[in-house]
PDB file of C-alpha atoms in Angstrom:
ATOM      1  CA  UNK A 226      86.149 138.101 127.516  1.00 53.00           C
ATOM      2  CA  UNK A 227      89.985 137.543 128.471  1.00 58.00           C
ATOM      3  CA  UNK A 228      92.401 136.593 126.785  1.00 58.00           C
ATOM      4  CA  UNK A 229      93.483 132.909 126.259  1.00 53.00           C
ATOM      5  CA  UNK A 230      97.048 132.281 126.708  1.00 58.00           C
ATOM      6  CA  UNK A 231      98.348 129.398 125.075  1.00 54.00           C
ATOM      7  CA  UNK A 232     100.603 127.011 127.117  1.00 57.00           C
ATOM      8  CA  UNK A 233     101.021 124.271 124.643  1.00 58.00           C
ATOM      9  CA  UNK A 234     104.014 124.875 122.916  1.00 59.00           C
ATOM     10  CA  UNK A 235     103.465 121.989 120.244  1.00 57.00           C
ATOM     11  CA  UNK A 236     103.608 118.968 121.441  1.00 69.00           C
ATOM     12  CA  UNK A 237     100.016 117.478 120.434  1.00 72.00           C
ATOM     13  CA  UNK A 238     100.982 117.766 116.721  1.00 71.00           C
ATOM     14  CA  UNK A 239     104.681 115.984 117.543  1.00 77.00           C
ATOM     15  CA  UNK A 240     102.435 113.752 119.645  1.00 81.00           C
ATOM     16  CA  UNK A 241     100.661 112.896 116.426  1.00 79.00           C
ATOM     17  CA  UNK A 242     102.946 112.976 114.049  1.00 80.00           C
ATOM     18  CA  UNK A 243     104.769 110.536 116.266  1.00 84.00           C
ATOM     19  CA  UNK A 244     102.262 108.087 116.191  1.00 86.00           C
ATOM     20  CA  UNK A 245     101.923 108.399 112.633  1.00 84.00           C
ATOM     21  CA  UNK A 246     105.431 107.194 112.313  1.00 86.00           C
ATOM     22  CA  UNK A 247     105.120 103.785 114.605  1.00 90.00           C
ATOM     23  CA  UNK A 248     101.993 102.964 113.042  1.00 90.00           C
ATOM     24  CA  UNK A 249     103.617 103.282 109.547  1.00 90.00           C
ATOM     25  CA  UNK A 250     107.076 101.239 110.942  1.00 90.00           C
ATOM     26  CA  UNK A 251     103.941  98.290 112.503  1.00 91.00           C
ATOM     27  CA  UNK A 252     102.284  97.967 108.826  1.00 90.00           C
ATOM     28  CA  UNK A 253     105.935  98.542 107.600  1.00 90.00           C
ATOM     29  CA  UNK A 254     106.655  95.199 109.390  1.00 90.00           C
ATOM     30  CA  UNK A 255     103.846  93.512 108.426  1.00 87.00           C
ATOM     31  CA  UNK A 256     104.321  93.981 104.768  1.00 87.00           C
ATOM     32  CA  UNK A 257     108.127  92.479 105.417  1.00 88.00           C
ATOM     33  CA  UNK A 258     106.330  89.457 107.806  1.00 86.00           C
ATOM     34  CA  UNK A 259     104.447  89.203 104.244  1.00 82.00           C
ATOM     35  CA  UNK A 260     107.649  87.644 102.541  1.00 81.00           C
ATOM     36  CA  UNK A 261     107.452  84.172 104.385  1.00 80.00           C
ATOM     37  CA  UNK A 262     104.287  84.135 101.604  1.00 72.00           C
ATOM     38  CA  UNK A 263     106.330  84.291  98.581  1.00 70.00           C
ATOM     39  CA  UNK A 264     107.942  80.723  98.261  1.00 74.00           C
ATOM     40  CA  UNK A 265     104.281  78.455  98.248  1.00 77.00           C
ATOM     41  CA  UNK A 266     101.901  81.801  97.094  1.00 76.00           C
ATOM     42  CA  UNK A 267     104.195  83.087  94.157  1.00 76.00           C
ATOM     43  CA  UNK A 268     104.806  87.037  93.334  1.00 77.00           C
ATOM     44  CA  UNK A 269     101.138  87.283  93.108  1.00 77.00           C
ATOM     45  CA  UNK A 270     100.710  86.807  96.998  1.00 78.00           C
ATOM     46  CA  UNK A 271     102.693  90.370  97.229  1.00 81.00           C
ATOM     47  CA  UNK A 272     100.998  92.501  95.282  1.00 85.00           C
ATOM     48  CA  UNK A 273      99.116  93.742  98.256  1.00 85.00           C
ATOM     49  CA  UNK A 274     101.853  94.021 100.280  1.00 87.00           C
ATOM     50  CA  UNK A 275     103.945  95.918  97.434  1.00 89.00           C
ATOM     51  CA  UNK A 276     100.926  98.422  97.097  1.00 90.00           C
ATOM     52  CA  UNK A 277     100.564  98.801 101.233  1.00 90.00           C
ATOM     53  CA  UNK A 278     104.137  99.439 101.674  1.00 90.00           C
ATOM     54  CA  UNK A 279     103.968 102.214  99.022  1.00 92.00           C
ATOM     55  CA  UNK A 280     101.308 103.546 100.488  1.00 92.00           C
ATOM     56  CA  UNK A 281     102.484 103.721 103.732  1.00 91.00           C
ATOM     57  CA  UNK A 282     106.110 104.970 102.543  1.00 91.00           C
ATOM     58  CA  UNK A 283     103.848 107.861 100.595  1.00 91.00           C
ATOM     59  CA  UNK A 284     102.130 108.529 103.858  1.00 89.00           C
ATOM     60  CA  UNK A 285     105.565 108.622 105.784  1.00 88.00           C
ATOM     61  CA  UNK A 286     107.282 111.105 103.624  1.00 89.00           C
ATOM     62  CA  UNK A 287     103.758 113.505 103.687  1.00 88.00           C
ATOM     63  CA  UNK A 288     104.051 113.419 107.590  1.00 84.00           C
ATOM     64  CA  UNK A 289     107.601 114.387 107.390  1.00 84.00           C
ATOM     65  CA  UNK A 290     107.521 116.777 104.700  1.00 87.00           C
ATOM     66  CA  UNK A 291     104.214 118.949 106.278  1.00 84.00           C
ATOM     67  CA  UNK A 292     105.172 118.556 110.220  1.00 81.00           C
ATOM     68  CA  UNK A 293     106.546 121.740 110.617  1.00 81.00           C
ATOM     69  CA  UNK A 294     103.991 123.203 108.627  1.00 82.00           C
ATOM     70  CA  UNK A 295     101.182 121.817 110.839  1.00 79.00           C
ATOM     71  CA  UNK A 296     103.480 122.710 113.600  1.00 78.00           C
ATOM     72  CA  UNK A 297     103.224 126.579 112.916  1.00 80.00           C
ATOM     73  CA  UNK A 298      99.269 126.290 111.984  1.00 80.00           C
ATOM     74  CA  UNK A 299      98.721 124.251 115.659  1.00 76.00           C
ATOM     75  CA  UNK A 300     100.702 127.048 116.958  1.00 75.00           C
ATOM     76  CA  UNK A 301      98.604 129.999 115.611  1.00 77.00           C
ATOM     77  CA  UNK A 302      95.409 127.574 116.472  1.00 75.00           C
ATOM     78  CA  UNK A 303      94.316 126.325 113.175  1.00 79.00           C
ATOM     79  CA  UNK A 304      94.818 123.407 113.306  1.00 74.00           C
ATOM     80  CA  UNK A 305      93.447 120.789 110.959  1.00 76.00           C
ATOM     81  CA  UNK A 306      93.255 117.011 111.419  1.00 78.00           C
ATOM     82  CA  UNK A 307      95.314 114.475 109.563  1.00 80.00           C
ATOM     83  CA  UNK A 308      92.673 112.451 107.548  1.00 85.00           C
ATOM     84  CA  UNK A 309      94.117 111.729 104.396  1.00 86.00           C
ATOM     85  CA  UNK A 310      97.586 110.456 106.528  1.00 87.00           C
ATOM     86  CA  UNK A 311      95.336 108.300 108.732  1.00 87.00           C
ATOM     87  CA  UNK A 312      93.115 107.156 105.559  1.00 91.00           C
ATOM     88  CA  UNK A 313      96.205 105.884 103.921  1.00 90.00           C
ATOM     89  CA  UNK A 314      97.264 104.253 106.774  1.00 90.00           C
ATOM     90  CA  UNK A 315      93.833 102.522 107.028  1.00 92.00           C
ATOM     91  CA  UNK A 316      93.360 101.618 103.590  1.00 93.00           C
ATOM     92  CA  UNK A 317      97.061  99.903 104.358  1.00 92.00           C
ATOM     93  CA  UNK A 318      95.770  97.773 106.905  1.00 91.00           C
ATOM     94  CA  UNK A 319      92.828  96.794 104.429  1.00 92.00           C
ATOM     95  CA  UNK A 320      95.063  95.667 101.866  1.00 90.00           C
ATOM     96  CA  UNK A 321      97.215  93.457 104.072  1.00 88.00           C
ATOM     97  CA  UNK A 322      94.227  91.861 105.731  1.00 89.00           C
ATOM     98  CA  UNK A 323      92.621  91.012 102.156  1.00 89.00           C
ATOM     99  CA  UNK A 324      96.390  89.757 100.289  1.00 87.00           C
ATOM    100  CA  UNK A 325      96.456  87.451 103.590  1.00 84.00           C
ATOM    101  CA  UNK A 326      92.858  86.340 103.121  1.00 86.00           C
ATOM    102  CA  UNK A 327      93.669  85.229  99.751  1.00 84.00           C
ATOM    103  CA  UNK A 328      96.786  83.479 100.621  1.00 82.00           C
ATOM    104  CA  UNK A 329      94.842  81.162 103.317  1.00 82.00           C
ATOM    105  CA  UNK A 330      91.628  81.027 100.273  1.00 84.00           C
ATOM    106  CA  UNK A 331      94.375  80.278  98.105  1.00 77.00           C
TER     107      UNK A 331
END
């Protein structure tokens, strides 16, 4: 069997940890759209929001911290996929979605 020569030289990881950033600045901007709740919802109406944008501040400093890391792993084709980054990211989402539901229940 020949050789495979690679002819990637990284870019599908930058690719994704790319993405991983503009999702995180999106929900990043949703949690700051979620201040036009405070004045008629009260400091209760953030809690979700507060928790998300940790979250998703945790998440951004993981992606930056281990990039070159899976960088060099991509490169020597082990590469493993991103699933607690993109779990935090979802469970994000979640929280936003439910902290809005209750405002409108509210």
């Amino acid at each position: 069997m020949p050789a495979v020569q690679v002819t990637d030289s990284g870019l599908q990881p930058e690719r994704t940890s790319l993405s991983f950033v503009r999702t995180s600045l999106s929900i990043l901007g949703l949690v700051a759209a979620c201040l036009r709740w405070l004045p008629s919802s009260g400091f209760v109406a953030l809690v979700g929001p507060a928790i998300a944008g940790t979250l998703v501040a945790g998440v951004g400093l993981y992606e930056h911290r281990t990039r070159s890391v899976r960088m060099t792993r991509f490169a020597d084709e082990y590469a493993a996929p991103a699933v607690g980054a993109g779990a935090g990211l979802a469970v994000s989402v979640v929280l936003l979605s439910l902290s809005g539901l209750w405002v409108l229940m509210r």
